[in-house]
Tab-separated table of C-alpha atoms in Angstrom:
chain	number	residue	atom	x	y	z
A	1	UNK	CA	0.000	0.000	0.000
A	2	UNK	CA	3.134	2.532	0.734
A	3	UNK	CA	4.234	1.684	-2.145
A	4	UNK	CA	1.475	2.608	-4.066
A	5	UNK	CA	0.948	5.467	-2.523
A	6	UNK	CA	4.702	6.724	-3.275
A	7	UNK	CA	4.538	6.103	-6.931
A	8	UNK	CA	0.770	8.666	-7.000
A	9	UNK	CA	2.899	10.892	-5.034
A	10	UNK	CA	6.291	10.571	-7.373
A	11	UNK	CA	3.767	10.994	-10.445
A	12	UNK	CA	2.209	13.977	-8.910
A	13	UNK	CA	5.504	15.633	-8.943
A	14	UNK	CA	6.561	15.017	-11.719
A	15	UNK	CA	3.365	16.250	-13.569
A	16	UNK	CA	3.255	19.419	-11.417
A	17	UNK	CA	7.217	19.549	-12.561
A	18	UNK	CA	5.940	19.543	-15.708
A	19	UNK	CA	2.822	22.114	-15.366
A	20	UNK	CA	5.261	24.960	-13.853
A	21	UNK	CA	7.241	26.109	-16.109
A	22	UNK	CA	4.221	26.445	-18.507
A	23	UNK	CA	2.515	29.069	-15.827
A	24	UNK	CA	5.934	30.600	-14.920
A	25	UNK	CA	6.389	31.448	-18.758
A	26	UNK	CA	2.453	32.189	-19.482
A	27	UNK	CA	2.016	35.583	-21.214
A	28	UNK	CA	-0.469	38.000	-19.697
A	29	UNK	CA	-3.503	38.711	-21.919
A	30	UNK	CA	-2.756	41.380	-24.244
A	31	UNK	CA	-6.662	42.731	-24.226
A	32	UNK	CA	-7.652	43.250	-20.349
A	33	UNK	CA	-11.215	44.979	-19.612
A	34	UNK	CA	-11.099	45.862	-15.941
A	35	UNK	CA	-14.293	47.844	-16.841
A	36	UNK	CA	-16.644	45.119	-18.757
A	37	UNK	CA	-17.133	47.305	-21.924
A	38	UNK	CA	-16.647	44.801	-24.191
A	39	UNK	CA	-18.969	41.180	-24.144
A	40	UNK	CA	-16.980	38.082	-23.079
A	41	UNK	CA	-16.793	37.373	-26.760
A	42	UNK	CA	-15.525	40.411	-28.217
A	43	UNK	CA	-13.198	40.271	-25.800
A	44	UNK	CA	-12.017	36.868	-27.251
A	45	UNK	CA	-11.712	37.660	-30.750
A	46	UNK	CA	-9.511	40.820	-29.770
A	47	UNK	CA	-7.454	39.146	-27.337
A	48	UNK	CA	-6.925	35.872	-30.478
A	49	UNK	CA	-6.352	38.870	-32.921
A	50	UNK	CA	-3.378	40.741	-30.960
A	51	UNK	CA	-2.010	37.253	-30.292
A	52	UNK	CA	-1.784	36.690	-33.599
A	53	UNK	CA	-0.207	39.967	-34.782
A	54	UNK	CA	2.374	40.357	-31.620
A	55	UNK	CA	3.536	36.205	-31.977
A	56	UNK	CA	3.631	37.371	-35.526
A	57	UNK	CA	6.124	40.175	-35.157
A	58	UNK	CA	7.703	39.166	-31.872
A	59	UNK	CA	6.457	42.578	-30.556
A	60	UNK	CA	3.768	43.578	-28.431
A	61	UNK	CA	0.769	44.521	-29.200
A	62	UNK	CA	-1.436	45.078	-25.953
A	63	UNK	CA	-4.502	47.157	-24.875
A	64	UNK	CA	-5.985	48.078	-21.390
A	65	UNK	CA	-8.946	49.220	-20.419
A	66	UNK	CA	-9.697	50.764	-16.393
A	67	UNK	CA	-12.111	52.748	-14.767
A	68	UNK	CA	-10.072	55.396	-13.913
A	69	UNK	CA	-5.948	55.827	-13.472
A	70	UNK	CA	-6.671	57.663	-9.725
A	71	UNK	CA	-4.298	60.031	-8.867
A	72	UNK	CA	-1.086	59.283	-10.869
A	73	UNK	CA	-0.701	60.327	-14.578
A	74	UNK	CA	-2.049	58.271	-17.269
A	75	UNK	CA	1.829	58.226	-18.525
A	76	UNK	CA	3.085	56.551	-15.111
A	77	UNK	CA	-0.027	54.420	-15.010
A	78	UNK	CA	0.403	53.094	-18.755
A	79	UNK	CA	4.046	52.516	-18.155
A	80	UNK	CA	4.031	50.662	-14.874
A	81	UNK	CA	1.481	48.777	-16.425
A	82	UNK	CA	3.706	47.359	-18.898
A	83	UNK	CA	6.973	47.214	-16.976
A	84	UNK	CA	5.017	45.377	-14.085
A	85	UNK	CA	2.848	43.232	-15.533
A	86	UNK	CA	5.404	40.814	-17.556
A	87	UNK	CA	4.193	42.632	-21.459
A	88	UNK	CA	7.218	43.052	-23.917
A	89	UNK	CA	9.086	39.921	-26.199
A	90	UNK	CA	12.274	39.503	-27.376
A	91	UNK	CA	15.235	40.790	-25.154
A	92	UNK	CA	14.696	44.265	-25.151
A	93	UNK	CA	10.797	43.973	-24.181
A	94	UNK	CA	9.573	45.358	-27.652
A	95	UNK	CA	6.219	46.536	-27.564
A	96	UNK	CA	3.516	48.978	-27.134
A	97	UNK	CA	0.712	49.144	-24.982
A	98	UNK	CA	-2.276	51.447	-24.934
A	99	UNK	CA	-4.845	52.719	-22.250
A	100	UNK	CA	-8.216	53.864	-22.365
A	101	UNK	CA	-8.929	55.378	-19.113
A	102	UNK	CA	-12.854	55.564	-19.368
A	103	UNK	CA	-14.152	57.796	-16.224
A	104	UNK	CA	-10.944	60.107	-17.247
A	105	UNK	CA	-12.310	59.742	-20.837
A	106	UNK	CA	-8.248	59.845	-21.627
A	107	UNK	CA	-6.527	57.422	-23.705
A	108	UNK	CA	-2.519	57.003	-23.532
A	109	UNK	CA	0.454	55.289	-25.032
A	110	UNK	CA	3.422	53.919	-23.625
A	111	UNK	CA	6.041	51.937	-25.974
A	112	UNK	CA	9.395	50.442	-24.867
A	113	UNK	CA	12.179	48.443	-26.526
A	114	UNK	CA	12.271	48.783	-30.768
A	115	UNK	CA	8.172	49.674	-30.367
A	116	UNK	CA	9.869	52.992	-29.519
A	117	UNK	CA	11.246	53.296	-33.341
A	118	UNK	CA	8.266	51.870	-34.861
A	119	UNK	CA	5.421	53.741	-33.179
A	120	UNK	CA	6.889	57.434	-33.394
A	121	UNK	CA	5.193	60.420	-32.393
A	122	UNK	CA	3.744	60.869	-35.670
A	123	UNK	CA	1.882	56.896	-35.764
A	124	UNK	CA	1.259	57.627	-32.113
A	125	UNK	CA	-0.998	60.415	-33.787
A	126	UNK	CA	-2.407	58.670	-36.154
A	127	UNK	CA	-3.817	56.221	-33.769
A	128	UNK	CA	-5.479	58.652	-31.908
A	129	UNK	CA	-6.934	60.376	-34.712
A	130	UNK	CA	-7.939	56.755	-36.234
A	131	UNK	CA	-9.109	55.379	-33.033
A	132	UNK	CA	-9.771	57.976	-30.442
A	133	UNK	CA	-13.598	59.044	-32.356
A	134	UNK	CA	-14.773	55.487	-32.571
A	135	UNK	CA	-14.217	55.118	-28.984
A	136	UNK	CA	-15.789	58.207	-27.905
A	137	UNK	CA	-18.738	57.040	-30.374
A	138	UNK	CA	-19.012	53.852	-28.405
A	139	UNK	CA	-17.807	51.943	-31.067
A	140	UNK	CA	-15.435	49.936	-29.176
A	141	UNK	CA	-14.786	46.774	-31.234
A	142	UNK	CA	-14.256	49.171	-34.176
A	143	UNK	CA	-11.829	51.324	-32.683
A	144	UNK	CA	-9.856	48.817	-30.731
A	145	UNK	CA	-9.602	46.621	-34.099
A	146	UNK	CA	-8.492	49.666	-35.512
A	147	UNK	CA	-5.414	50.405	-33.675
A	148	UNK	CA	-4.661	46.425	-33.443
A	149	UNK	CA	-4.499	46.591	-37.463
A	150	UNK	CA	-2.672	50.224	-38.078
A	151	UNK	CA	0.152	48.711	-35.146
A	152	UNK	CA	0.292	45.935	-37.965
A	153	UNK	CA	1.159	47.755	-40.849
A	154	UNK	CA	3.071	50.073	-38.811
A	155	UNK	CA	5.613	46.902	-37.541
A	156	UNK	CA	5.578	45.617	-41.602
A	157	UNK	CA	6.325	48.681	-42.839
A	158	UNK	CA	9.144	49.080	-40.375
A	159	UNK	CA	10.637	45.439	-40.691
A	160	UNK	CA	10.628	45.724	-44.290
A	161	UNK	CA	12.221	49.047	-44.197
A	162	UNK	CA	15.285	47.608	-42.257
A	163	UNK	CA	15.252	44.527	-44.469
A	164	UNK	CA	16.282	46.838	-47.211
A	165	UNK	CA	18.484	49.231	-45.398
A	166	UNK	CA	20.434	46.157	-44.389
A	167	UNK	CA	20.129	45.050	-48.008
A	168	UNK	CA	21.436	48.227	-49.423
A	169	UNK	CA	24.591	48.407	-46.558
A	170	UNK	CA	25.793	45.185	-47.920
A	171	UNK	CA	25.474	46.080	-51.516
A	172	UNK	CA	27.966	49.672	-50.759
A	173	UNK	CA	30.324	47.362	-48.429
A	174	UNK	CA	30.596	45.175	-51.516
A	175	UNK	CA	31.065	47.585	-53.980
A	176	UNK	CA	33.555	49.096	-51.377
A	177	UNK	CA	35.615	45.949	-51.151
A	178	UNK	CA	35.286	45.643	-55.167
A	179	UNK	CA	36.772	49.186	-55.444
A	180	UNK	CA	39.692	47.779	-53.524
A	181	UNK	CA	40.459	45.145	-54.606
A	182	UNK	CA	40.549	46.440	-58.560
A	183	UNK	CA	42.202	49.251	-56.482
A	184	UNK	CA	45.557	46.776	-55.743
A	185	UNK	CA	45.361	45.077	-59.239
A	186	UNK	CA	45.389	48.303	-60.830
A	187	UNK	CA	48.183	49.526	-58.883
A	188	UNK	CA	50.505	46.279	-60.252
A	189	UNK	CA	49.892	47.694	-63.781
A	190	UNK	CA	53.631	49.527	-64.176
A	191	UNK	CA	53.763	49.536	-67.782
A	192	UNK	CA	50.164	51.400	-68.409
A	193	UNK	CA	50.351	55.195	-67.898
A	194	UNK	CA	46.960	57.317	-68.565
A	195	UNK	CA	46.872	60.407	-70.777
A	196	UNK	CA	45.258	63.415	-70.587
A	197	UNK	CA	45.084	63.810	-74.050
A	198	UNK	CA	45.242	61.912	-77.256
A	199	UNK	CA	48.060	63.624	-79.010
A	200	UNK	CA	50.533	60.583	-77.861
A	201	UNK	CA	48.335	58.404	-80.110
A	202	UNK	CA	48.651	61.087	-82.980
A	203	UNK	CA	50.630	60.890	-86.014
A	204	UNK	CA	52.240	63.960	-86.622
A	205	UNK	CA	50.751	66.551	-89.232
A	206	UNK	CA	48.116	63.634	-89.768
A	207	UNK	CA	44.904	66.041	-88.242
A	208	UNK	CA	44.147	68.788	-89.809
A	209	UNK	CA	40.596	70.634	-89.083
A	210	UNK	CA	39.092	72.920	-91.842
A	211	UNK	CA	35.986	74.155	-90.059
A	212	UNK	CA	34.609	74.262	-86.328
A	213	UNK	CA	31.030	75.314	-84.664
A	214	UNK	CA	29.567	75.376	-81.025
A	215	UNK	CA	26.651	72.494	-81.388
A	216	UNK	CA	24.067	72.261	-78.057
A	217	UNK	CA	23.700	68.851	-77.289
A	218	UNK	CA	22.419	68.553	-73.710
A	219	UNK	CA	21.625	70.315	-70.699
A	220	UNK	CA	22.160	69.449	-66.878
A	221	UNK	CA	19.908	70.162	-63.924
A	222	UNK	CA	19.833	69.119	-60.617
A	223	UNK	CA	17.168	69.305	-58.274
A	224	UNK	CA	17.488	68.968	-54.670
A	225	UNK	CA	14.910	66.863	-52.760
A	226	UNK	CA	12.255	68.954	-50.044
A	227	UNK	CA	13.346	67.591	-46.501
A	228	UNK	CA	10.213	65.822	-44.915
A	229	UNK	CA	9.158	66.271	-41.177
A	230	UNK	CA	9.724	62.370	-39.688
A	231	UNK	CA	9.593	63.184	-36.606
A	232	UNK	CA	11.169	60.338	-34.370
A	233	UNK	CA	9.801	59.456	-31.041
A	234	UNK	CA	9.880	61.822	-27.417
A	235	UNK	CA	11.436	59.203	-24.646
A	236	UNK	CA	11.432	59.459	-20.911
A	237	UNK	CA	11.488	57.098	-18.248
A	238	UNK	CA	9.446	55.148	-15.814
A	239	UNK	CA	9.222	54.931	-12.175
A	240	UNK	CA	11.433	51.608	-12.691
A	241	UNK	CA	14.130	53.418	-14.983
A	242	UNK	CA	13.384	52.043	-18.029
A	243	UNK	CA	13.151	54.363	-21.297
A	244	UNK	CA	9.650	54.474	-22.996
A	245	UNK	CA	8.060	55.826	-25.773
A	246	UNK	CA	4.834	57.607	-25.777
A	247	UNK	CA	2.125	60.328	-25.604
A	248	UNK	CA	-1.939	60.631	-24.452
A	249	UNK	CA	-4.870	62.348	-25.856
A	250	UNK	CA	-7.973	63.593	-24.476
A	251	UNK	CA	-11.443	62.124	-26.443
């Protein structure tokens, strides 16, 4: 009968072992509704859609919804939020995060890690002016659909902007090592010499030119590209120390 009862318990352990690490390593859900705006099943399908876009991107794409944010500022709320509550993936914690506050009728955004380069002030904007109506309109599926899809083309747009910046770097260090290398073979050349004129390849007396006119045959002109206004994105940082992205907006 002991003996029995020690293998249960040994098999216990093990499966509880097992179970751990699973819980230890769960991910908090990226849609949280402290206030119940949204049905049990809306709140589903958002929280299965931001999955699916931050697992997609290996970045963060999270949304919280509270009463009210008391007496702190929607900035410190928003950011403790995410620094405390286990939201950010890869190394540096890459995400952003964004809070409706619906007593303060206030909605905020807090970034951190390379969702600080993606989401600039300027896509910080257009969120708000995307989202920010439908949510004052009650349309809260809408809105918070909305800003789960523009965060999507936002993070595409930026990974395929770096896939081609990298792409174009190692095209120049290429050419750069090309121009080198032709660099030293050209150097070994010792019996070549370059003119500045043809006259050493000129017979004597051989040219002789009996008329001569000005012709127009092309003209050059260079025009200078209109600097844009990117702007990049205002930091600052949290009660914990960590640098974050971000900005609010009344509705």
């Amino acid at each position: 009968m002991k003996k029995r009862i020690s293998i249960i318990l040994t098999a216990v352990l093990l499966l509880l072992i097992g179970i751990l690490p699973v819980y230890a390593d769960a991910h908090p859900p990226r849609v949280v509704d402290e206030c119940g705006i949204l049905s049990e099943k809306e709140l589903d399908e958002l929280n299965a859609l931001y999955d699916k876009i931050s697992t997609g991107h290996n970045m963060d794409v999270a949304l919280v919804i509270v009463d009210t944010v008391g007496s702190v500022s929607h900035q410190a709320f928003a950011d403790d939020y995410y620094d405390h509550n286990g939201y950010g993936m890869g190394k540096n914690d890459d995400g952003i995060l964004f809070l409706y506050a619906v007593e303060d009728e206030y909605t905020h955004i807090t970034t951190h890690g390379s969702g600080i380069d993606v989401f600039t002030d300027s896509n910080q904007d257009s969120i708000f002016d995307k989202v920010n109506p439908k949510i004052k309109a009650g349309s809260y599926v809408d809105a918070f659909t909305d800003y789960a899809n523009i965060c999507d083309k936002l993070i595409t747009k930026a990974n395929s902007f770096n896939f081609f910046g990298s792409l174009i770097i190692s095209v120049v260090i290429g050419f750069v090592a090309a121009l080198i290398v032709t660099g030293v073979m050209k150097g070994k050349l010792k019996s070549v010499r370059s003119q500045a004129a043809a006259a050493s390849y000129m017979k004597q007396g051989s040219l002789a030119i009996t008329d001569s006119r000005d012709m127009f045959l092309y003209r050059q002109v260079t025009r200078t590209r209109k600097a844009q206004n990117n702007s990049g994105s205002s930091t600052h940082s949290s009660s914990s120390g960590r640098t974050h992205g971000g900005s609010g907006r009344s509705l």
